[in-house]
Amino acid sequence: MNAATAEAIPAEPRAIVEVEDVSKVYPGGTEALNHVSLDFPEGQLTTLLGPSGCGKTTLLKIIAGLIPATGGEVRVDGKVVTGPGPERAFVFQDFALMPWANVLRNVAFGLELRGVARSEREAVAESYIGQVGLKGFEKAYPHELSGGMRQRVGLARALTVNAKVLLMDEPFSAVDEQTRRKFQEDLLELVARERKTFLFVTHSIEEAVYVSDRIVLLSRRPSRVSQIVEPDIPRGDDPEAIRRDPAYIDTVEEIWQGLKKYLDEGV
Amino acid sequence: MQTPTSSPALRAEGQASPAPARPAGTGLSSGSDSAPPVAPVALPAPNVMAQLVSHPLFLRLVSVVIVFSAWEYAGRVPISPAFPTFLETMDALSGLVADGTLFQAFWITLQPLAIGLLASVVVGVAFGVTMGLNRLAEWFGAPLFIIAQSAPLAALIPILTFAYGIGLTAKVMTVCIMAMPVIVLNSLNAVRHTPLSLLEMGRSFLGSRWQVIWKIVLPAAAPVIFAGLRLGCAAGFIGVILAELLITPTGIGDIITYNQSIAEYAKMYAAIFSIIVFSVLFIELIERLEVTLFRPEKRATR
Ligand SMILES: Nc1ncnc2c1ncn2[C@@H]1O[C@H](COP(=O)(O)OP(=O)(O)OP(=O)(O)O)[C@@H](O)[C@H]1O
Ligand SMILES: [Mg+2]
């Protein structure tokens, strides 16, 4: 009996983020989101995929509590979102690092704002700096880092505050293909290790299929959920094998067909 | 892009660039950067030459020497009987220094200048930052400073003397009228242009309004605020000399007017020269202060 329930829970993880009937019209009149309803299961990595300008960043910022929705509501952990909260951390598309602060202070900044004592927050920050592979760069300033390294600083900062939900807006956009693959590996490792919920935005279908438990396809603006794909890729194998796996290739193709429909309709 | 606001009068002074890219003080690293990394052993001489020539201190020195030589030449032609040579001026300057006249004059001139600049910096930054943070304060206060910035000072001086007499107060007011608007408007612009993503970052990591202002808005605005301080202080120097020439001749202004009236042009130029040098050094000092206090990342790359 007990075993059966234990089996059932991971199969149906509860929705930690619930987006209900959310619409967003920007002050200028741009209708970015049109009655979007979506659940994000706890402990999984869900990817938002859709044409450029369809409202992915908008949706992520509404979930983060950085901008208000025009209609509908977002609940995180059952509570209605009215602003930023400690259970959510954001990884910014443009890094949002403070140029006057070194890596250590940037990474520890979330804790600094929470009033954590200096020695304590720096110890936490140092451990995450090590985890994202930036050991030795604690005293470096953002302008001395490459784009990929800056992105990892932004990631480490989001990790230090120990939020349940990580909102990542195209975190791998500033790196070359090789580095990107390395980051994808690191991300999978992170998901396995940190047991957090990841909301991930990307433009790359391959990347989405490779890293996600769930992929949400958004239609053109005003955006709605057009399809949800759950790639069933065997993980844990070596990366090259996964990329040759028929399931992987089929899923990429399926999504591509789904997105192409919108491109064709748009023309 | 943020550009500091400067009064038209100041732009002519060649101070228009927001934060002039300073050549590195020590100069060693920048020198070796530009030198090509080819065969340092085989061809040491050109490399050393290249390093010397591209050394910022060397280039500054060359520029200074050229300007002074041109001055000396123009004085010897002479382009005007009222135009002394560089060497005559320096001679007069050492005379003024030796008999203590110059120090006395500076002591007098620096009083309204120091009070005026201090008030302008403190009040100006406070006003500018407040207006940058609060639209209502901006609508209320900005027109005043925009008018003050574009008003011709010489036309205001009669009003000032009428209101405050010919003493220290009127001179302090002149300095403030020159210095404060630039400082206020630059501080306002600087705060208004804080990168949106940094503000969102601060909010998303649960920073309070005050934390966001202290830890994000002000550091982000510091470079442009300081550009405004440099422009404002330069304007304050102009203001104090104008006050001493137009209200009552005292201090440096007295040396200038007196020696002009008795045709001791070398002394007159020496006084002008000394106040310019002082102003340049003072503004350089502000920049050093900025880098030491607020721009650790600039210090790190020096
Ligand atoms: N602050 C804003 N004011 C007005 N319109 C906006 C604003 N931000 C975004 N938009 C509009 O809303 C739409 C969605 O923007 P959003 O940034 O969410 O797209 P996106 O899916 O993240 O695009 P991309 O993949 O290119 O990053 C766009 O058409 C954009 O023009
Ligand atoms: Mg986006």
mmCIF file with all atom_site columns, N, CA and C in Angstrom, chain A residues 61 65-67 84-86 88-90 92 94-101 105 109-110 112-115 141 143-144 154 157-158 161, chain B residues 194-208 211-212 214-221 223 294-301:
data_model
loop_
_atom_site.group_PDB
_atom_site.id
_atom_site.type_symbol
_atom_site.label_atom_id
_atom_site.label_alt_id
_atom_site.label_comp_id
_atom_site.label_asym_id
_atom_site.label_entity_id
_atom_site.label_seq_id
_atom_site.pdbx_PDB_ins_code
_atom_site.Cartn_x
_atom_site.Cartn_y
_atom_site.Cartn_z
_atom_site.occupancy
_atom_site.B_iso_or_equiv
_atom_site.pdbx_formal_charge
_atom_site.auth_seq_id
_atom_site.auth_comp_id
_atom_site.auth_asym_id
_atom_site.auth_atom_id
_atom_site.pdbx_PDB_model_num
ATOM 1   N N  . LYS A 1 61  ? 8.369  36.708 -16.394 1.00 0.00 ? 61  LYS A N  1
ATOM 2   C CA . LYS A 1 61  ? 8.412  37.852 -15.474 1.00 0.00 ? 61  LYS A CA 1
ATOM 3   C C  . LYS A 1 61  ? 7.117  37.981 -14.674 1.00 0.00 ? 61  LYS A C  1
ATOM 4   N N  . GLY A 1 65  ? 6.784  37.748 -10.605 1.00 0.00 ? 65  GLY A N  1
ATOM 5   C CA . GLY A 1 65  ? 6.187  38.860 -9.862  1.00 0.00 ? 65  GLY A CA 1
ATOM 6   C C  . GLY A 1 65  ? 6.821  40.192 -10.194 1.00 0.00 ? 65  GLY A C  1
ATOM 7   N N  . LEU A 1 66  ? 7.566  40.243 -11.311 1.00 0.00 ? 66  LEU A N  1
ATOM 8   C CA . LEU A 1 66  ? 8.226  41.495 -11.688 1.00 0.00 ? 66  LEU A CA 1
ATOM 9   C C  . LEU A 1 66  ? 7.296  42.416 -12.462 1.00 0.00 ? 66  LEU A C  1
ATOM 10  N N  . ILE A 1 67  ? 6.366  41.845 -13.229 1.00 0.00 ? 67  ILE A N  1
ATOM 11  C CA . ILE A 1 67  ? 5.357  42.680 -13.884 1.00 0.00 ? 67  ILE A CA 1
ATOM 12  C C  . ILE A 1 67  ? 3.982  42.088 -13.599 1.00 0.00 ? 67  ILE A C  1
ATOM 13  N N  . PRO A 1 84  ? 7.645  39.654 -6.165  1.00 0.00 ? 84  PRO A N  1
ATOM 14  C CA . PRO A 1 84  ? 8.710  38.650 -6.019  1.00 0.00 ? 84  PRO A CA 1
ATOM 15  C C  . PRO A 1 84  ? 8.632  37.975 -4.659  1.00 0.00 ? 84  PRO A C  1
ATOM 16  N N  . GLY A 1 85  ? 9.111  36.754 -4.573  1.00 0.00 ? 85  GLY A N  1
ATOM 17  C CA . GLY A 1 85  ? 9.080  36.041 -3.300  1.00 0.00 ? 85  GLY A CA 1
ATOM 18  C C  . GLY A 1 85  ? 10.320 35.196 -3.118  1.00 0.00 ? 85  GLY A C  1
ATOM 19  N N  . PRO A 1 86  ? 10.572 34.759 -1.883  1.00 0.00 ? 86  PRO A N  1
ATOM 20  C CA . PRO A 1 86  ? 11.799 34.016 -1.595  1.00 0.00 ? 86  PRO A CA 1
ATOM 21  C C  . PRO A 1 86  ? 11.831 32.624 -2.227  1.00 0.00 ? 86  PRO A C  1
ATOM 22  N N  . ARG A 1 88  ? 11.183 32.007 -5.295  1.00 0.00 ? 88  ARG A N  1
ATOM 23  C CA . ARG A 1 88  ? 11.514 32.095 -6.718  1.00 0.00 ? 88  ARG A CA 1
ATOM 24  C C  . ARG A 1 88  ? 12.817 32.865 -6.911  1.00 0.00 ? 88  ARG A C  1
ATOM 25  N N  . ALA A 1 89  ? 13.642 32.395 -7.852  1.00 0.00 ? 89  ALA A N  1
ATOM 26  C CA . ALA A 1 89  ? 14.860 33.145 -8.188  1.00 0.00 ? 89  ALA A CA 1
ATOM 27  C C  . ALA A 1 89  ? 14.962 33.225 -9.705  1.00 0.00 ? 89  ALA A C  1
ATOM 28  N N  . PHE A 1 90  ? 15.457 34.356 -10.188 1.00 0.00 ? 90  PHE A N  1
ATOM 29  C CA . PHE A 1 90  ? 15.450 34.630 -11.619 1.00 0.00 ? 90  PHE A CA 1
ATOM 30  C C  . PHE A 1 90  ? 16.878 34.634 -12.165 1.00 0.00 ? 90  PHE A C  1
ATOM 31  N N  . PHE A 1 92  ? 18.721 36.077 -15.322 1.00 0.00 ? 92  PHE A N  1
ATOM 32  C CA . PHE A 1 92  ? 18.352 37.050 -16.343 1.00 0.00 ? 92  PHE A CA 1
ATOM 33  C C  . PHE A 1 92  ? 19.029 36.781 -17.676 1.00 0.00 ? 92  PHE A C  1
ATOM 34  N N  . ASP A 1 94  ? 20.037 38.940 -19.775 1.00 0.00 ? 94  ASP A N  1
ATOM 35  C CA . ASP A 1 94  ? 21.209 39.808 -19.959 1.00 0.00 ? 94  ASP A CA 1
ATOM 36  C C  . ASP A 1 94  ? 22.079 39.838 -18.705 1.00 0.00 ? 94  ASP A C  1
ATOM 37  N N  . PHE A 1 95  ? 22.082 38.792 -17.946 1.00 0.00 ? 95  PHE A N  1
ATOM 38  C CA . PHE A 1 95  ? 22.907 38.569 -16.746 1.00 0.00 ? 95  PHE A CA 1
ATOM 39  C C  . PHE A 1 95  ? 22.550 39.471 -15.561 1.00 0.00 ? 95  PHE A C  1
ATOM 40  N N  . ALA A 1 96  ? 22.310 40.772 -15.818 1.00 0.00 ? 96  ALA A N  1
ATOM 41  C CA . ALA A 1 96  ? 22.008 41.725 -14.734 1.00 0.00 ? 96  ALA A CA 1
ATOM 42  C C  . ALA A 1 96  ? 23.045 41.660 -13.621 1.00 0.00 ? 96  ALA A C  1
ATOM 43  N N  . LEU A 1 97  ? 24.321 41.726 -13.992 1.00 0.00 ? 97  LEU A N  1
ATOM 44  C CA . LEU A 1 97  ? 25.380 41.770 -12.980 1.00 0.00 ? 97  LEU A CA 1
ATOM 45  C C  . LEU A 1 97  ? 25.744 43.223 -12.706 1.00 0.00 ? 97  LEU A C  1
ATOM 46  N N  . MET A 1 98  ? 26.160 43.498 -11.482 1.00 0.00 ? 98  MET A N  1
ATOM 47  C CA . MET A 1 98  ? 26.565 44.853 -11.142 1.00 0.00 ? 98  MET A CA 1
ATOM 48  C C  . MET A 1 98  ? 28.028 45.042 -11.534 1.00 0.00 ? 98  MET A C  1
ATOM 49  N N  . PRO A 1 99  ? 28.307 45.948 -12.477 1.00 0.00 ? 99  PRO A N  1
ATOM 50  C CA . PRO A 1 99  ? 29.689 46.065 -12.976 1.00 0.00 ? 99  PRO A CA 1
ATOM 51  C C  . PRO A 1 99  ? 30.672 46.524 -11.904 1.00 0.00 ? 99  PRO A C  1
ATOM 52  N N  . TRP A 1 100 ? 30.177 47.178 -10.849 1.00 0.00 ? 100 TRP A N  1
ATOM 53  C CA . TRP A 1 100 ? 31.088 47.698 -9.831  1.00 0.00 ? 100 TRP A CA 1
ATOM 54  C C  . TRP A 1 100 ? 31.369 46.679 -8.738  1.00 0.00 ? 100 TRP A C  1
ATOM 55  N N  . ALA A 1 101 ? 30.755 45.509 -8.824  1.00 0.00 ? 101 ALA A N  1
ATOM 56  C CA . ALA A 1 101 ? 30.950 44.495 -7.786  1.00 0.00 ? 101 ALA A CA 1
ATOM 57  C C  . ALA A 1 101 ? 31.669 43.290 -8.376  1.00 0.00 ? 101 ALA A C  1
ATOM 58  N N  . ARG A 1 105 ? 30.798 39.294 -4.691  1.00 0.00 ? 105 ARG A N  1
ATOM 59  C CA . ARG A 1 105 ? 29.706 40.136 -4.192  1.00 0.00 ? 105 ARG A CA 1
ATOM 60  C C  . ARG A 1 105 ? 28.461 39.960 -5.051  1.00 0.00 ? 105 ARG A C  1
ATOM 61  N N  . PHE A 1 109 ? 24.878 38.587 -3.644  1.00 0.00 ? 109 PHE A N  1
ATOM 62  C CA . PHE A 1 109 ? 24.026 39.776 -3.523  1.00 0.00 ? 109 PHE A CA 1
ATOM 63  C C  . PHE A 1 109 ? 22.609 39.452 -3.042  1.00 0.00 ? 109 PHE A C  1
ATOM 64  N N  . GLY A 1 110 ? 22.064 38.335 -3.518  1.00 0.00 ? 110 GLY A N  1
ATOM 65  C CA . GLY A 1 110 ? 20.727 37.943 -3.066  1.00 0.00 ? 110 GLY A CA 1
ATOM 66  C C  . GLY A 1 110 ? 20.689 37.787 -1.558  1.00 0.00 ? 110 GLY A C  1
ATOM 67  N N  . GLU A 1 112 ? 22.912 39.168 0.503   1.00 0.00 ? 112 GLU A N  1
ATOM 68  C CA . GLU A 1 112 ? 23.202 40.493 1.079   1.00 0.00 ? 112 GLU A CA 1
ATOM 69  C C  . GLU A 1 112 ? 21.901 41.269 1.273   1.00 0.00 ? 112 GLU A C  1
ATOM 70  N N  . LEU A 1 113 ? 21.034 41.219 0.247   1.00 0.00 ? 113 LEU A N  1
ATOM 71  C CA . LEU A 1 113 ? 19.763 41.943 0.344   1.00 0.00 ? 113 LEU A CA 1
ATOM 72  C C  . LEU A 1 113 ? 18.878 41.362 1.440   1.00 0.00 ? 113 LEU A C  1
ATOM 73  N N  . ARG A 1 114 ? 19.064 40.081 1.726   1.00 0.00 ? 114 ARG A N  1
ATOM 74  C CA . ARG A 1 114 ? 18.269 39.473 2.789   1.00 0.00 ? 114 ARG A CA 1
ATOM 75  C C  . ARG A 1 114 ? 18.858 39.696 4.163   1.00 0.00 ? 114 ARG A C  1
ATOM 76  N N  . GLY A 1 115 ? 19.998 40.387 4.226   1.00 0.00 ? 115 GLY A N  1
ATOM 77  C CA . GLY A 1 115 ? 20.580 40.710 5.516   1.00 0.00 ? 115 GLY A CA 1
ATOM 78  C C  . GLY A 1 115 ? 21.395 39.586 6.137   1.00 0.00 ? 115 GLY A C  1
ATOM 79  N N  . TYR A 1 141 ? 36.042 41.125 -11.899 1.00 0.00 ? 141 TYR A N  1
ATOM 80  C CA . TYR A 1 141 ? 34.878 41.966 -12.142 1.00 0.00 ? 141 TYR A CA 1
ATOM 81  C C  . TYR A 1 141 ? 34.185 41.505 -13.419 1.00 0.00 ? 141 TYR A C  1
ATOM 82  N N  . HIS A 1 143 ? 33.348 42.749 -16.200 1.00 0.00 ? 143 HIS A N  1
ATOM 83  C CA . HIS A 1 143 ? 33.907 43.048 -17.522 1.00 0.00 ? 143 HIS A CA 1
ATOM 84  C C  . HIS A 1 143 ? 35.148 42.227 -17.834 1.00 0.00 ? 143 HIS A C  1
ATOM 85  N N  . GLU A 1 144 ? 35.676 41.530 -16.838 1.00 0.00 ? 144 GLU A N  1
ATOM 86  C CA . GLU A 1 144 ? 36.848 40.685 -17.096 1.00 0.00 ? 144 GLU A CA 1
ATOM 87  C C  . GLU A 1 144 ? 36.450 39.255 -17.445 1.00 0.00 ? 144 GLU A C  1
ATOM 88  N N  . GLY A 1 154 ? 25.389 34.712 -12.940 1.00 0.00 ? 154 GLY A N  1
ATOM 89  C CA . GLY A 1 154 ? 23.955 34.935 -12.739 1.00 0.00 ? 154 GLY A CA 1
ATOM 90  C C  . GLY A 1 154 ? 23.269 33.684 -12.213 1.00 0.00 ? 154 GLY A C  1
ATOM 91  N N  . ARG A 1 157 ? 24.238 33.157 -8.543  1.00 0.00 ? 157 ARG A N  1
ATOM 92  C CA . ARG A 1 157 ? 23.510 34.089 -7.674  1.00 0.00 ? 157 ARG A CA 1
ATOM 93  C C  . ARG A 1 157 ? 22.099 33.566 -7.394  1.00 0.00 ? 157 ARG A C  1
ATOM 94  N N  . ALA A 1 158 ? 21.461 33.027 -8.450  1.00 0.00 ? 158 ALA A N  1
ATOM 95  C CA . ALA A 1 158 ? 20.108 32.504 -8.259  1.00 0.00 ? 158 ALA A CA 1
ATOM 96  C C  . ALA A 1 158 ? 20.133 31.276 -7.357  1.00 0.00 ? 158 ALA A C  1
ATOM 97  N N  . VAL A 1 161 ? 20.302 31.724 -3.101  1.00 0.00 ? 161 VAL A N  1
ATOM 98  C CA . VAL A 1 161 ? 19.169 32.072 -2.239  1.00 0.00 ? 161 VAL A CA 1
ATOM 99  C C  . VAL A 1 161 ? 18.288 30.861 -1.959  1.00 0.00 ? 161 VAL A C  1
ATOM 100 N N  . THR B 2 194 ? 19.226 54.327 -14.661 1.00 0.00 ? 194 THR B N  1
ATOM 101 C CA . THR B 2 194 ? 19.675 53.061 -14.077 1.00 0.00 ? 194 THR B CA 1
ATOM 102 C C  . THR B 2 194 ? 19.188 51.915 -14.955 1.00 0.00 ? 194 THR B C  1
ATOM 103 N N  . PRO B 2 195 ? 20.067 50.964 -15.319 1.00 0.00 ? 195 PRO B N  1
ATOM 104 C CA . PRO B 2 195 ? 19.626 49.863 -16.183 1.00 0.00 ? 195 PRO B CA 1
ATOM 105 C C  . PRO B 2 195 ? 18.418 49.147 -15.588 1.00 0.00 ? 195 PRO B C  1
ATOM 106 N N  . LEU B 2 196 ? 17.387 48.981 -16.416 1.00 0.00 ? 196 LEU B N  1
ATOM 107 C CA . LEU B 2 196 ? 16.146 48.370 -15.955 1.00 0.00 ? 196 LEU B CA 1
ATOM 108 C C  . LEU B 2 196 ? 16.389 46.965 -15.415 1.00 0.00 ? 196 LEU B C  1
ATOM 109 N N  . SER B 2 197 ? 17.293 46.222 -16.062 1.00 0.00 ? 197 SER B N  1
ATOM 110 C CA . SER B 2 197 ? 17.478 44.836 -15.641 1.00 0.00 ? 197 SER B CA 1
ATOM 111 C C  . SER B 2 197 ? 18.109 44.779 -14.245 1.00 0.00 ? 197 SER B C  1
ATOM 112 N N  . LEU B 2 198 ? 18.944 45.767 -13.901 1.00 0.00 ? 198 LEU B N  1
ATOM 113 C CA . LEU B 2 198 ? 19.499 45.774 -12.542 1.00 0.00 ? 198 LEU B CA 1
ATOM 114 C C  . LEU B 2 198 ? 18.410 46.079 -11.515 1.00 0.00 ? 198 LEU B C  1
ATOM 115 N N  . LEU B 2 199 ? 17.491 46.961 -11.883 1.00 0.00 ? 199 LEU B N  1
ATOM 116 C CA . LEU B 2 199 ? 16.386 47.258 -10.966 1.00 0.00 ? 199 LEU B CA 1
ATOM 117 C C  . LEU B 2 199 ? 15.513 46.017 -10.763 1.00 0.00 ? 199 LEU B C  1
ATOM 118 N N  . GLU B 2 200 ? 15.250 45.318 -11.877 1.00 0.00 ? 200 GLU B N  1
ATOM 119 C CA . GLU B 2 200 ? 14.438 44.095 -11.757 1.00 0.00 ? 200 GLU B CA 1
ATOM 120 C C  . GLU B 2 200 ? 15.172 43.052 -10.935 1.00 0.00 ? 200 GLU B C  1
ATOM 121 N N  . MET B 2 201 ? 16.495 42.979 -11.136 1.00 0.00 ? 201 MET B N  1
ATOM 122 C CA . MET B 2 201 ? 17.290 42.035 -10.354 1.00 0.00 ? 201 MET B CA 1
ATOM 123 C C  . MET B 2 201 ? 17.137 42.347 -8.865  1.00 0.00 ? 201 MET B C  1
ATOM 124 N N  . GLY B 2 202 ? 17.279 43.609 -8.509  1.00 0.00 ? 202 GLY B N  1
ATOM 125 C CA . GLY B 2 202 ? 17.163 43.999 -7.104  1.00 0.00 ? 202 GLY B CA 1
ATOM 126 C C  . GLY B 2 202 ? 15.808 43.637 -6.524  1.00 0.00 ? 202 GLY B C  1
ATOM 127 N N  . ARG B 2 203 ? 14.755 43.880 -7.322  1.00 0.00 ? 203 ARG B N  1
ATOM 128 C CA . ARG B 2 203 ? 13.415 43.563 -6.821  1.00 0.00 ? 203 ARG B CA 1
ATOM 129 C C  . ARG B 2 203 ? 13.225 42.064 -6.701  1.00 0.00 ? 203 ARG B C  1
ATOM 130 N N  . SER B 2 204 ? 13.715 41.327 -7.726  1.00 0.00 ? 204 SER B N  1
ATOM 131 C CA . SER B 2 204 ? 13.438 39.893 -7.716  1.00 0.00 ? 204 SER B CA 1
ATOM 132 C C  . SER B 2 204 ? 14.187 39.204 -6.577  1.00 0.00 ? 204 SER B C  1
ATOM 133 N N  . PHE B 2 205 ? 15.313 39.783 -6.133  1.00 0.00 ? 205 PHE B N  1
ATOM 134 C CA . PHE B 2 205 ? 16.001 39.215 -4.967  1.00 0.00 ? 205 PHE B CA 1
ATOM 135 C C  . PHE B 2 205 ? 15.555 39.890 -3.674  1.00 0.00 ? 205 PHE B C  1
ATOM 136 N N  . LEU B 2 206 ? 14.368 40.505 -3.729  1.00 0.00 ? 206 LEU B N  1
ATOM 137 C CA . LEU B 2 206 ? 13.682 40.989 -2.531  1.00 0.00 ? 206 LEU B CA 1
ATOM 138 C C  . LEU B 2 206 ? 14.351 42.188 -1.863  1.00 0.00 ? 206 LEU B C  1
ATOM 139 N N  . GLY B 2 207 ? 15.046 42.992 -2.655  1.00 0.00 ? 207 GLY B N  1
ATOM 140 C CA . GLY B 2 207 ? 15.603 44.215 -2.085  1.00 0.00 ? 207 GLY B CA 1
ATOM 141 C C  . GLY B 2 207 ? 14.491 45.191 -1.754  1.00 0.00 ? 207 GLY B C  1
ATOM 142 N N  . SER B 2 208 ? 14.611 45.870 -0.605  1.00 0.00 ? 208 SER B N  1
ATOM 143 C CA . SER B 2 208 ? 13.641 46.912 -0.275  1.00 0.00 ? 208 SER B CA 1
ATOM 144 C C  . SER B 2 208 ? 13.938 48.132 -1.140  1.00 0.00 ? 208 SER B C  1
ATOM 145 N N  . GLN B 2 211 ? 17.207 49.620 -0.110  1.00 0.00 ? 211 GLN B N  1
ATOM 146 C CA . GLN B 2 211 ? 18.352 48.805 -0.530  1.00 0.00 ? 211 GLN B CA 1
ATOM 147 C C  . GLN B 2 211 ? 18.627 48.990 -2.009  1.00 0.00 ? 211 GLN B C  1
ATOM 148 N N  . VAL B 2 212 ? 17.555 49.003 -2.812  1.00 0.00 ? 212 VAL B N  1
ATOM 149 C CA . VAL B 2 212 ? 17.737 49.163 -4.251  1.00 0.00 ? 212 VAL B CA 1
ATOM 150 C C  . VAL B 2 212 ? 18.380 50.515 -4.549  1.00 0.00 ? 212 VAL B C  1
ATOM 151 N N  . TRP B 2 214 ? 20.321 52.397 -2.452  1.00 0.00 ? 214 TRP B N  1
ATOM 152 C CA . TRP B 2 214 ? 21.698 52.484 -1.951  1.00 0.00 ? 214 TRP B CA 1
ATOM 153 C C  . TRP B 2 214 ? 22.654 51.566 -2.680  1.00 0.00 ? 214 TRP B C  1
ATOM 154 N N  . LYS B 2 215 ? 22.172 50.353 -2.946  1.00 0.00 ? 215 LYS B N  1
ATOM 155 C CA . LYS B 2 215 ? 23.106 49.351 -3.453  1.00 0.00 ? 215 LYS B CA 1
ATOM 156 C C  . LYS B 2 215 ? 23.096 49.251 -4.973  1.00 0.00 ? 215 LYS B C  1
ATOM 157 N N  . ILE B 2 216 ? 22.064 49.750 -5.648  1.00 0.00 ? 216 ILE B N  1
ATOM 158 C CA . ILE B 2 216 ? 22.008 49.620 -7.110  1.00 0.00 ? 216 ILE B CA 1
ATOM 159 C C  . ILE B 2 216 ? 21.946 50.983 -7.789  1.00 0.00 ? 216 ILE B C  1
ATOM 160 N N  . VAL B 2 217 ? 20.930 51.786 -7.446  1.00 0.00 ? 217 VAL B N  1
ATOM 161 C CA . VAL B 2 217 ? 20.732 53.037 -8.188  1.00 0.00 ? 217 VAL B CA 1
ATOM 162 C C  . VAL B 2 217 ? 21.935 53.976 -8.048  1.00 0.00 ? 217 VAL B C  1
ATOM 163 N N  . LEU B 2 218 ? 22.376 54.206 -6.811  1.00 0.00 ? 218 LEU B N  1
ATOM 164 C CA . LEU B 2 218 ? 23.470 55.173 -6.624  1.00 0.00 ? 218 LEU B CA 1
ATOM 165 C C  . LEU B 2 218 ? 24.804 54.694 -7.207  1.00 0.00 ? 218 LEU B C  1
ATOM 166 N N  . PRO B 2 219 ? 25.220 53.460 -6.954  1.00 0.00 ? 219 PRO B N  1
ATOM 167 C CA . PRO B 2 219 ? 26.467 53.031 -7.599  1.00 0.00 ? 219 PRO B CA 1
ATOM 168 C C  . PRO B 2 219 ? 26.378 53.070 -9.129  1.00 0.00 ? 219 PRO B C  1
ATOM 169 N N  . ALA B 2 220 ? 25.210 52.689 -9.669  1.00 0.00 ? 220 ALA B N  1
ATOM 170 C CA . ALA B 2 220 ? 25.071 52.709 -11.129 1.00 0.00 ? 220 ALA B CA 1
ATOM 171 C C  . ALA B 2 220 ? 25.129 54.143 -11.646 1.00 0.00 ? 220 ALA B C  1
ATOM 172 N N  . ALA B 2 221 ? 24.633 55.088 -10.846 1.00 0.00 ? 221 ALA B N  1
ATOM 173 C CA . ALA B 2 221 ? 24.591 56.471 -11.292 1.00 0.00 ? 221 ALA B CA 1
ATOM 174 C C  . ALA B 2 221 ? 25.910 57.199 -11.042 1.00 0.00 ? 221 ALA B C  1
ATOM 175 N N  . PRO B 2 223 ? 29.086 57.180 -11.989 1.00 0.00 ? 223 PRO B N  1
ATOM 176 C CA . PRO B 2 223 ? 29.942 57.773 -13.027 1.00 0.00 ? 223 PRO B CA 1
ATOM 177 C C  . PRO B 2 223 ? 29.368 59.060 -13.613 1.00 0.00 ? 223 PRO B C  1
ATOM 178 N N  . PHE B 2 294 ? 34.421 54.744 -5.608  1.00 0.00 ? 294 PHE B N  1
ATOM 179 C CA . PHE B 2 294 ? 33.224 54.149 -6.196  1.00 0.00 ? 294 PHE B CA 1
ATOM 180 C C  . PHE B 2 294 ? 33.466 53.202 -7.360  1.00 0.00 ? 294 PHE B C  1
ATOM 181 N N  . ARG B 2 295 ? 34.647 53.202 -7.931  1.00 0.00 ? 295 ARG B N  1
ATOM 182 C CA . ARG B 2 295 ? 34.825 52.361 -9.116  1.00 0.00 ? 295 ARG B CA 1
ATOM 183 C C  . ARG B 2 295 ? 35.922 51.336 -8.895  1.00 0.00 ? 295 ARG B C  1
ATOM 184 N N  . PRO B 2 296 ? 35.668 50.368 -8.018  1.00 0.00 ? 296 PRO B N  1
ATOM 185 C CA . PRO B 2 296 ? 36.703 49.365 -7.777  1.00 0.00 ? 296 PRO B CA 1
ATOM 186 C C  . PRO B 2 296 ? 37.092 48.621 -9.055  1.00 0.00 ? 296 PRO B C  1
ATOM 187 N N  . GLU B 2 297 ? 36.146 48.502 -9.995  1.00 0.00 ? 297 GLU B N  1
ATOM 188 C CA . GLU B 2 297 ? 36.478 47.728 -11.196 1.00 0.00 ? 297 GLU B CA 1
ATOM 189 C C  . GLU B 2 297 ? 37.456 48.485 -12.085 1.00 0.00 ? 297 GLU B C  1
ATOM 190 N N  . LYS B 2 298 ? 37.432 49.822 -11.998 1.00 0.00 ? 298 LYS B N  1
ATOM 191 C CA . LYS B 2 298 ? 38.416 50.591 -12.769 1.00 0.00 ? 298 LYS B CA 1
ATOM 192 C C  . LYS B 2 298 ? 39.786 50.475 -12.133 1.00 0.00 ? 298 LYS B C  1
ATOM 193 N N  . ARG B 2 299 ? 39.798 50.478 -10.801 1.00 0.00 ? 299 ARG B N  1
ATOM 194 C CA . ARG B 2 299 ? 41.063 50.359 -10.100 1.00 0.00 ? 299 ARG B CA 1
ATOM 195 C C  . ARG B 2 299 ? 41.700 49.012 -10.411 1.00 0.00 ? 299 ARG B C  1
ATOM 196 N N  . ALA B 2 300 ? 40.840 47.983 -10.484 1.00 0.00 ? 300 ALA B N  1
ATOM 197 C CA . ALA B 2 300 ? 41.362 46.637 -10.682 1.00 0.00 ? 300 ALA B CA 1
ATOM 198 C C  . ALA B 2 300 ? 42.102 46.507 -12.002 1.00 0.00 ? 300 ALA B C  1
ATOM 199 N N  . THR B 2 301 ? 41.680 47.268 -13.019 1.00 0.00 ? 301 THR B N  1
ATOM 200 C CA . THR B 2 301 ? 42.311 47.101 -14.334 1.00 0.00 ? 301 THR B CA 1
ATOM 201 C C  . THR B 2 301 ? 43.462 48.063 -14.540 1.00 0.00 ? 301 THR B C  1
#
